[in-house]
Amino acid sequence: MVAAPALAELREVCQPQAKIQSRNGEHWAGRLYMRRISLRTTRQLVRTSVSPNTLTWVMVVCGVGGGAALLIPGLTGAVLAAVLFQLFLLFDCVDGEVARWKRQFSMAGVYVDRLGAYLADAALMIGAGVRAARGGSELWVSVGLAAALGVVLLKASTDLVDVARARSGQLPATEESTQPRSQGIATARKVASLFKIHRVTNGIEASLVLLAAAVADAGLGHLDATRWVLAGITVITWGMVVAHLASILSSSRLR
């Protein structure tokens, strides 16, 4: 078997600082801890014949599986969902690192990666809705579906900027162009960023919040904590959909 590369050499190739430090290109948990774990995982995987696209599909399975795990009653399902979303994040890091080391890039890999992000977050919200409906109103399934639609629209509104620019013959938007031209929207965006409430629209954070709710449910003996959390996530998500659309239209991304 091929010898494992040195971590320093691997880090230089697989974790370019431009990406790691990018506000939009790297999840905060990646910078905080997951990139340390992923690099050691990548170090072993680059010695094998596994392809980056295979790892991306593993990521997708982990994300969708995390949503399905919420169908398991009690703490077991919530813990499993949180663990699977951590694995989702791990493989989201690892697939790109392996691709950079092996220089195996493909449009299919980028497509599946984005598809996986849509499916994982939507699956978690749907799973939460079905979980909240257990022993209660079926209306909670609709709330979960509404949250799922919201998180998909949030991601789509960002991705569609690149689609619009590409079809107009423009390069991808820079981080500078994402700044709103309206002072009011820029201020609102800074306030929202300060409180970080937008993070619960992401499956990784949402799975941890839902785990905390499941712990509360276990103590209370009912699912009210999960229901309140799901309702809160849904309201925040749709508020973010409107705010994000306003931010895009008031920036230079589409000009």
PDB file of C-alpha atoms in Angstrom, residues 31-250:
ATOM      1  CA  ARG A  31     -12.960  25.693  10.780  1.00  0.00           C
ATOM      2  CA  LEU A  32     -13.525  24.956  14.473  1.00  0.00           C
ATOM      3  CA  TYR A  33     -12.901  21.209  14.571  1.00  0.00           C
ATOM      4  CA  MET A  34     -13.967  19.125  11.571  1.00  0.00           C
ATOM      5  CA  ARG A  35     -11.052  20.061   9.287  1.00  0.00           C
ATOM      6  CA  ARG A  36      -8.683  18.568  11.867  1.00  0.00           C
ATOM      7  CA  ILE A  37     -10.613  15.306  11.811  1.00  0.00           C
ATOM      8  CA  SER A  38     -11.164  15.306   8.064  1.00  0.00           C
ATOM      9  CA  LEU A  39      -7.477  15.740   7.253  1.00  0.00           C
ATOM     10  CA  ARG A  40      -6.605  12.573   9.164  1.00  0.00           C
ATOM     11  CA  THR A  41      -9.443  10.719   7.461  1.00  0.00           C
ATOM     12  CA  THR A  42      -8.311  12.012   4.066  1.00  0.00           C
ATOM     13  CA  ARG A  43      -4.755  10.904   4.816  1.00  0.00           C
ATOM     14  CA  GLN A  44      -5.955   7.307   4.899  1.00  0.00           C
ATOM     15  CA  LEU A  45      -8.415   7.564   2.026  1.00  0.00           C
ATOM     16  CA  VAL A  46      -5.916   8.963  -0.483  1.00  0.00           C
ATOM     17  CA  ARG A  47      -4.018   5.691  -0.152  1.00  0.00           C
ATOM     18  CA  THR A  48      -7.031   3.811  -1.519  1.00  0.00           C
ATOM     19  CA  SER A  49      -8.798   3.739  -4.882  1.00  0.00           C
ATOM     20  CA  VAL A  50     -11.943   5.388  -3.525  1.00  0.00           C
ATOM     21  CA  SER A  51     -13.082   8.284  -5.709  1.00  0.00           C
ATOM     22  CA  PRO A  52     -14.210  11.725  -4.501  1.00  0.00           C
ATOM     23  CA  ASN A  53     -17.630  11.161  -6.082  1.00  0.00           C
ATOM     24  CA  THR A  54     -18.105   7.975  -4.045  1.00  0.00           C
ATOM     25  CA  LEU A  55     -17.368   9.939  -0.880  1.00  0.00           C
ATOM     26  CA  THR A  56     -19.873  12.590  -1.946  1.00  0.00           C
ATOM     27  CA  TRP A  57     -22.549   9.924  -2.295  1.00  0.00           C
ATOM     28  CA  VAL A  58     -21.671   8.660   1.201  1.00  0.00           C
ATOM     29  CA  MET A  59     -22.210  12.229   2.392  1.00  0.00           C
ATOM     30  CA  VAL A  60     -25.666  12.262   0.770  1.00  0.00           C
ATOM     31  CA  VAL A  61     -26.623   8.966   2.432  1.00  0.00           C
ATOM     32  CA  CYS A  62     -25.525  10.275   5.834  1.00  0.00           C
ATOM     33  CA  GLY A  63     -27.581  13.456   5.434  1.00  0.00           C
ATOM     34  CA  VAL A  64     -30.768  11.768   4.240  1.00  0.00           C
ATOM     35  CA  GLY A  65     -30.242   9.053   6.858  1.00  0.00           C
ATOM     36  CA  GLY A  66     -30.068  11.755   9.515  1.00  0.00           C
ATOM     37  CA  GLY A  67     -33.545  12.920   8.590  1.00  0.00           C
ATOM     38  CA  ALA A  68     -34.864   9.354   8.537  1.00  0.00           C
ATOM     39  CA  ALA A  69     -33.307   8.709  11.962  1.00  0.00           C
ATOM     40  CA  LEU A  70     -35.753  11.169  13.531  1.00  0.00           C
ATOM     41  CA  LEU A  71     -38.495   8.657  12.799  1.00  0.00           C
ATOM     42  CA  ILE A  72     -36.997   6.482  15.563  1.00  0.00           C
ATOM     43  CA  PRO A  73     -38.783   7.404  18.812  1.00  0.00           C
ATOM     44  CA  GLY A  74     -37.051   8.864  21.839  1.00  0.00           C
ATOM     45  CA  LEU A  75     -33.496   9.992  22.331  1.00  0.00           C
ATOM     46  CA  THR A  76     -32.117   7.210  20.137  1.00  0.00           C
ATOM     47  CA  GLY A  77     -33.420   8.765  16.935  1.00  0.00           C
ATOM     48  CA  ALA A  78     -32.312  12.291  17.835  1.00  0.00           C
ATOM     49  CA  VAL A  79     -28.817  11.150  18.835  1.00  0.00           C
ATOM     50  CA  LEU A  80     -28.459   9.112  15.648  1.00  0.00           C
ATOM     51  CA  ALA A  81     -29.627  12.079  13.547  1.00  0.00           C
ATOM     52  CA  ALA A  82     -27.037  14.374  15.157  1.00  0.00           C
ATOM     53  CA  VAL A  83     -24.261  11.799  14.669  1.00  0.00           C
ATOM     54  CA  LEU A  84     -25.192  11.249  11.018  1.00  0.00           C
ATOM     55  CA  PHE A  85     -25.130  14.991  10.366  1.00  0.00           C
ATOM     56  CA  GLN A  86     -21.654  15.182  11.864  1.00  0.00           C
ATOM     57  CA  LEU A  87     -20.657  12.420   9.447  1.00  0.00           C
ATOM     58  CA  PHE A  88     -22.357  14.401   6.687  1.00  0.00           C
ATOM     59  CA  LEU A  89     -20.090  17.341   7.537  1.00  0.00           C
ATOM     60  CA  LEU A  90     -17.042  15.064   7.720  1.00  0.00           C
ATOM     61  CA  PHE A  91     -17.599  13.612   4.257  1.00  0.00           C
ATOM     62  CA  ASP A  92     -18.475  17.063   2.916  1.00  0.00           C
ATOM     63  CA  CYS A  93     -14.928  18.036   3.893  1.00  0.00           C
ATOM     64  CA  VAL A  94     -13.253  14.779   2.897  1.00  0.00           C
ATOM     65  CA  ASP A  95     -14.622  14.498  -0.649  1.00  0.00           C
ATOM     66  CA  GLY A  96     -13.120  17.840  -1.658  1.00  0.00           C
ATOM     67  CA  GLU A  97      -9.832  17.120   0.075  1.00  0.00           C
ATOM     68  CA  VAL A  98      -9.450  13.792  -1.704  1.00  0.00           C
ATOM     69  CA  ALA A  99     -10.377  15.465  -5.005  1.00  0.00           C
ATOM     70  CA  ARG A 100      -7.668  18.114  -4.546  1.00  0.00           C
ATOM     71  CA  TRP A 101      -5.004  15.554  -3.618  1.00  0.00           C
ATOM     72  CA  LYS A 102      -5.850  13.145  -6.435  1.00  0.00           C
ATOM     73  CA  ARG A 103      -6.719  15.983  -8.830  1.00  0.00           C
ATOM     74  CA  GLN A 104      -9.986  14.263  -9.656  1.00  0.00           C
ATOM     75  CA  PHE A 105     -12.501  17.034 -10.286  1.00  0.00           C
ATOM     76  CA  SER A 106     -15.842  16.698 -12.037  1.00  0.00           C
ATOM     77  CA  MET A 107     -19.012  18.670 -12.624  1.00  0.00           C
ATOM     78  CA  ALA A 108     -20.953  15.594 -11.520  1.00  0.00           C
ATOM     79  CA  GLY A 109     -19.227  15.775  -8.140  1.00  0.00           C
ATOM     80  CA  VAL A 110     -20.169  19.431  -7.702  1.00  0.00           C
ATOM     81  CA  TYR A 111     -23.745  18.670  -8.722  1.00  0.00           C
ATOM     82  CA  VAL A 112     -24.157  15.740  -6.322  1.00  0.00           C
ATOM     83  CA  ASP A 113     -22.558  17.779  -3.531  1.00  0.00           C
ATOM     84  CA  ARG A 114     -25.137  20.550  -3.933  1.00  0.00           C
ATOM     85  CA  LEU A 115     -27.947  18.028  -4.375  1.00  0.00           C
ATOM     86  CA  GLY A 116     -26.862  16.355  -1.143  1.00  0.00           C
ATOM     87  CA  ALA A 117     -27.028  19.632   0.760  1.00  0.00           C
ATOM     88  CA  TYR A 118     -30.608  20.177  -0.462  1.00  0.00           C
ATOM     89  CA  LEU A 119     -31.714  16.625   0.308  1.00  0.00           C
ATOM     90  CA  ALA A 120     -30.085  16.413   3.744  1.00  0.00           C
ATOM     91  CA  ASP A 121     -31.555  19.621   5.155  1.00  0.00           C
ATOM     92  CA  ALA A 122     -34.981  18.921   3.672  1.00  0.00           C
ATOM     93  CA  ALA A 123     -34.973  15.349   4.989  1.00  0.00           C
ATOM     94  CA  LEU A 124     -34.160  16.560   8.504  1.00  0.00           C
ATOM     95  CA  MET A 125     -37.082  19.000   8.520  1.00  0.00           C
ATOM     96  CA  ILE A 126     -39.486  16.414   7.149  1.00  0.00           C
ATOM     97  CA  GLY A 127     -38.268  13.890   9.717  1.00  0.00           C
ATOM     98  CA  ALA A 128     -38.769  16.451  12.474  1.00  0.00           C
ATOM     99  CA  GLY A 129     -42.313  17.105  11.243  1.00  0.00           C
ATOM    100  CA  VAL A 130     -43.229  13.416  11.284  1.00  0.00           C
ATOM    101  CA  ARG A 131     -41.614  13.060  14.707  1.00  0.00           C
ATOM    102  CA  ALA A 132     -43.570  16.054  16.090  1.00  0.00           C
ATOM    103  CA  ALA A 133     -46.845  14.632  14.755  1.00  0.00           C
ATOM    104  CA  ARG A 134     -46.425  11.407  16.712  1.00  0.00           C
ATOM    105  CA  GLY A 135     -49.175  11.308  19.330  1.00  0.00           C
ATOM    106  CA  GLY A 136     -50.447  14.709  18.232  1.00  0.00           C
ATOM    107  CA  SER A 137     -51.837  16.607  15.272  1.00  0.00           C
ATOM    108  CA  GLU A 138     -50.917  15.600  11.716  1.00  0.00           C
ATOM    109  CA  LEU A 139     -50.557  19.331  11.076  1.00  0.00           C
ATOM    110  CA  TRP A 140     -46.965  19.012  12.302  1.00  0.00           C
ATOM    111  CA  VAL A 141     -46.125  17.016   9.182  1.00  0.00           C
ATOM    112  CA  SER A 142     -47.160  20.070   7.147  1.00  0.00           C
ATOM    113  CA  VAL A 143     -45.017  22.300   9.371  1.00  0.00           C
ATOM    114  CA  GLY A 144     -42.038  20.032   8.676  1.00  0.00           C
ATOM    115  CA  LEU A 145     -42.760  20.158   4.952  1.00  0.00           C
ATOM    116  CA  ALA A 146     -42.975  23.962   5.125  1.00  0.00           C
ATOM    117  CA  ALA A 147     -39.593  24.100   6.872  1.00  0.00           C
ATOM    118  CA  ALA A 148     -38.128  21.743   4.252  1.00  0.00           C
ATOM    119  CA  LEU A 149     -39.425  23.918   1.412  1.00  0.00           C
ATOM    120  CA  GLY A 150     -37.984  26.984   3.117  1.00  0.00           C
ATOM    121  CA  VAL A 151     -34.482  25.569   3.504  1.00  0.00           C
ATOM    122  CA  VAL A 152     -34.521  24.403  -0.115  1.00  0.00           C
ATOM    123  CA  LEU A 153     -35.547  27.892  -1.271  1.00  0.00           C
ATOM    124  CA  LEU A 154     -32.768  29.437   0.827  1.00  0.00           C
ATOM    125  CA  LYS A 155     -30.140  27.301  -0.857  1.00  0.00           C
ATOM    126  CA  ALA A 156     -31.719  27.654  -4.295  1.00  0.00           C
ATOM    127  CA  SER A 157     -31.808  31.447  -4.079  1.00  0.00           C
ATOM    128  CA  THR A 158     -28.039  31.454  -3.564  1.00  0.00           C
ATOM    129  CA  ASP A 159     -27.296  28.892  -6.266  1.00  0.00           C
ATOM    130  CA  LEU A 160     -29.558  30.634  -8.755  1.00  0.00           C
ATOM    131  CA  VAL A 161     -27.351  33.722  -8.573  1.00  0.00           C
ATOM    132  CA  ASP A 162     -24.543  31.682 -10.133  1.00  0.00           C
ATOM    133  CA  VAL A 163     -26.981  30.252 -12.699  1.00  0.00           C
ATOM    134  CA  ALA A 164     -28.159  33.740 -13.669  1.00  0.00           C
ATOM    135  CA  ARG A 165     -24.599  35.068 -13.914  1.00  0.00           C
ATOM    136  CA  ALA A 166     -23.400  32.064 -15.948  1.00  0.00           C
ATOM    137  CA  ARG A 167     -26.281  32.376 -18.409  1.00  0.00           C
ATOM    138  CA  SER A 168     -25.451  36.060 -18.776  1.00  0.00           C
ATOM    139  CA  GLY A 169     -21.801  35.281 -19.495  1.00  0.00           C
ATOM    140  CA  GLN A 170     -20.594  36.626 -16.141  1.00  0.00           C
ATOM    141  CA  LEU A 171     -18.048  35.175 -13.712  1.00  0.00           C
ATOM    142  CA  PRO A 172     -19.244  33.871 -10.314  1.00  0.00           C
ATOM    143  CA  ALA A 173     -20.085  36.587  -7.801  1.00  0.00           C
ATOM    144  CA  THR A 174     -17.326  37.746  -5.459  1.00  0.00           C
ATOM    145  CA  GLU A 175     -17.806  38.129  -1.704  1.00  0.00           C
ATOM    146  CA  GLU A 176     -17.596  41.902  -2.130  1.00  0.00           C
ATOM    147  CA  SER A 177     -20.582  41.869  -4.474  1.00  0.00           C
ATOM    148  CA  THR A 178     -22.759  40.208  -1.813  1.00  0.00           C
ATOM    149  CA  GLN A 179     -22.811  43.393   0.266  1.00  0.00           C
ATOM    150  CA  PRO A 180     -26.259  45.071   0.096  1.00  0.00           C
ATOM    151  CA  ARG A 181     -26.320  48.533  -1.450  1.00  0.00           C
ATOM    152  CA  SER A 182     -29.190  49.524   0.849  1.00  0.00           C
ATOM    153  CA  GLN A 183     -27.911  50.748   4.214  1.00  0.00           C
ATOM    154  CA  GLY A 184     -31.065  49.532   5.947  1.00  0.00           C
ATOM    155  CA  ILE A 185     -30.716  45.982   4.641  1.00  0.00           C
ATOM    156  CA  ALA A 186     -26.984  46.018   5.395  1.00  0.00           C
ATOM    157  CA  THR A 187     -27.726  46.993   9.008  1.00  0.00           C
ATOM    158  CA  ALA A 188     -30.434  44.330   9.359  1.00  0.00           C
ATOM    159  CA  ARG A 189     -28.026  41.776   7.964  1.00  0.00           C
ATOM    160  CA  LYS A 190     -25.374  42.712  10.532  1.00  0.00           C
ATOM    161  CA  VAL A 191     -27.878  42.446  13.380  1.00  0.00           C
ATOM    162  CA  ALA A 192     -29.048  39.008  12.188  1.00  0.00           C
ATOM    163  CA  SER A 193     -25.430  37.883  11.846  1.00  0.00           C
ATOM    164  CA  LEU A 194     -24.711  39.033  15.397  1.00  0.00           C
ATOM    165  CA  PHE A 195     -27.347  36.726  16.892  1.00  0.00           C
ATOM    166  CA  LYS A 196     -26.595  33.839  14.485  1.00  0.00           C
ATOM    167  CA  ILE A 197     -30.222  32.700  14.453  1.00  0.00           C
ATOM    168  CA  HIS A 198     -29.934  31.920  10.748  1.00  0.00           C
ATOM    169  CA  ARG A 199     -27.745  28.943  11.589  1.00  0.00           C
ATOM    170  CA  VAL A 200     -30.724  26.827  12.675  1.00  0.00           C
ATOM    171  CA  THR A 201     -31.784  26.688   9.032  1.00  0.00           C
ATOM    172  CA  ASN A 202     -28.738  24.477   8.407  1.00  0.00           C
ATOM    173  CA  GLY A 203     -29.129  20.761   9.054  1.00  0.00           C
ATOM    174  CA  ILE A 204     -25.948  20.452  11.106  1.00  0.00           C
ATOM    175  CA  GLU A 205     -27.052  23.042  13.658  1.00  0.00           C
ATOM    176  CA  ALA A 206     -30.717  22.032  13.432  1.00  0.00           C
ATOM    177  CA  SER A 207     -29.880  18.413  14.271  1.00  0.00           C
ATOM    178  CA  LEU A 208     -28.171  19.566  17.481  1.00  0.00           C
ATOM    179  CA  VAL A 209     -31.082  21.840  18.435  1.00  0.00           C
ATOM    180  CA  LEU A 210     -33.488  18.970  17.804  1.00  0.00           C
ATOM    181  CA  LEU A 211     -31.300  16.734  19.967  1.00  0.00           C
ATOM    182  CA  ALA A 212     -31.546  19.260  22.802  1.00  0.00           C
ATOM    183  CA  ALA A 213     -35.321  19.303  22.298  1.00  0.00           C
ATOM    184  CA  ALA A 214     -35.419  15.501  22.466  1.00  0.00           C
ATOM    185  CA  VAL A 215     -33.566  15.613  25.790  1.00  0.00           C
ATOM    186  CA  ALA A 216     -36.188  18.057  27.060  1.00  0.00           C
ATOM    187  CA  ASP A 217     -38.961  15.832  25.712  1.00  0.00           C
ATOM    188  CA  ALA A 218     -37.522  12.855  27.577  1.00  0.00           C
ATOM    189  CA  GLY A 219     -37.730  14.796  30.812  1.00  0.00           C
ATOM    190  CA  LEU A 220     -41.185  16.227  30.150  1.00  0.00           C
ATOM    191  CA  GLY A 221     -42.715  13.001  28.880  1.00  0.00           C
ATOM    192  CA  HIS A 222     -44.140  14.533  25.682  1.00  0.00           C
ATOM    193  CA  LEU A 223     -42.967  16.069  22.398  1.00  0.00           C
ATOM    194  CA  ASP A 224     -43.809  19.717  23.042  1.00  0.00           C
ATOM    195  CA  ALA A 225     -40.139  20.791  23.019  1.00  0.00           C
ATOM    196  CA  THR A 226     -39.632  19.267  19.570  1.00  0.00           C
ATOM    197  CA  ARG A 227     -42.837  20.918  18.343  1.00  0.00           C
ATOM    198  CA  TRP A 228     -41.835  24.359  19.602  1.00  0.00           C
ATOM    199  CA  VAL A 229     -38.365  23.997  18.122  1.00  0.00           C
ATOM    200  CA  LEU A 230     -39.752  22.910  14.747  1.00  0.00           C
ATOM    201  CA  ALA A 231     -42.212  25.809  14.747  1.00  0.00           C
ATOM    202  CA  GLY A 232     -39.384  28.208  15.593  1.00  0.00           C
ATOM    203  CA  ILE A 233     -37.134  26.832  12.855  1.00  0.00           C
ATOM    204  CA  THR A 234     -39.963  27.158  10.328  1.00  0.00           C
ATOM    205  CA  VAL A 235     -40.641  30.800  11.235  1.00  0.00           C
ATOM    206  CA  ILE A 236     -36.926  31.668  11.158  1.00  0.00           C
ATOM    207  CA  THR A 237     -36.454  29.847   7.859  1.00  0.00           C
ATOM    208  CA  TRP A 238     -39.224  31.725   6.075  1.00  0.00           C
ATOM    209  CA  GLY A 239     -38.074  34.998   7.567  1.00  0.00           C
ATOM    210  CA  MET A 240     -34.629  34.218   6.172  1.00  0.00           C
ATOM    211  CA  VAL A 241     -36.099  33.377   2.746  1.00  0.00           C
ATOM    212  CA  VAL A 242     -37.604  36.860   2.484  1.00  0.00           C
ATOM    213  CA  ALA A 243     -34.542  38.579   3.951  1.00  0.00           C
ATOM    214  CA  HIS A 244     -32.121  36.644   1.745  1.00  0.00           C
ATOM    215  CA  LEU A 245     -34.085  37.455  -1.392  1.00  0.00           C
ATOM    216  CA  ALA A 246     -34.073  41.150  -0.443  1.00  0.00           C
ATOM    217  CA  SER A 247     -30.332  40.966   0.240  1.00  0.00           C
ATOM    218  CA  ILE A 248     -29.605  39.401  -3.157  1.00  0.00           C
ATOM    219  CA  LEU A 249     -31.734  41.888  -5.076  1.00  0.00           C
ATOM    220  CA  SER A 250     -30.208  44.844  -3.227  1.00  0.00           C
TER     221      SER A 250
END
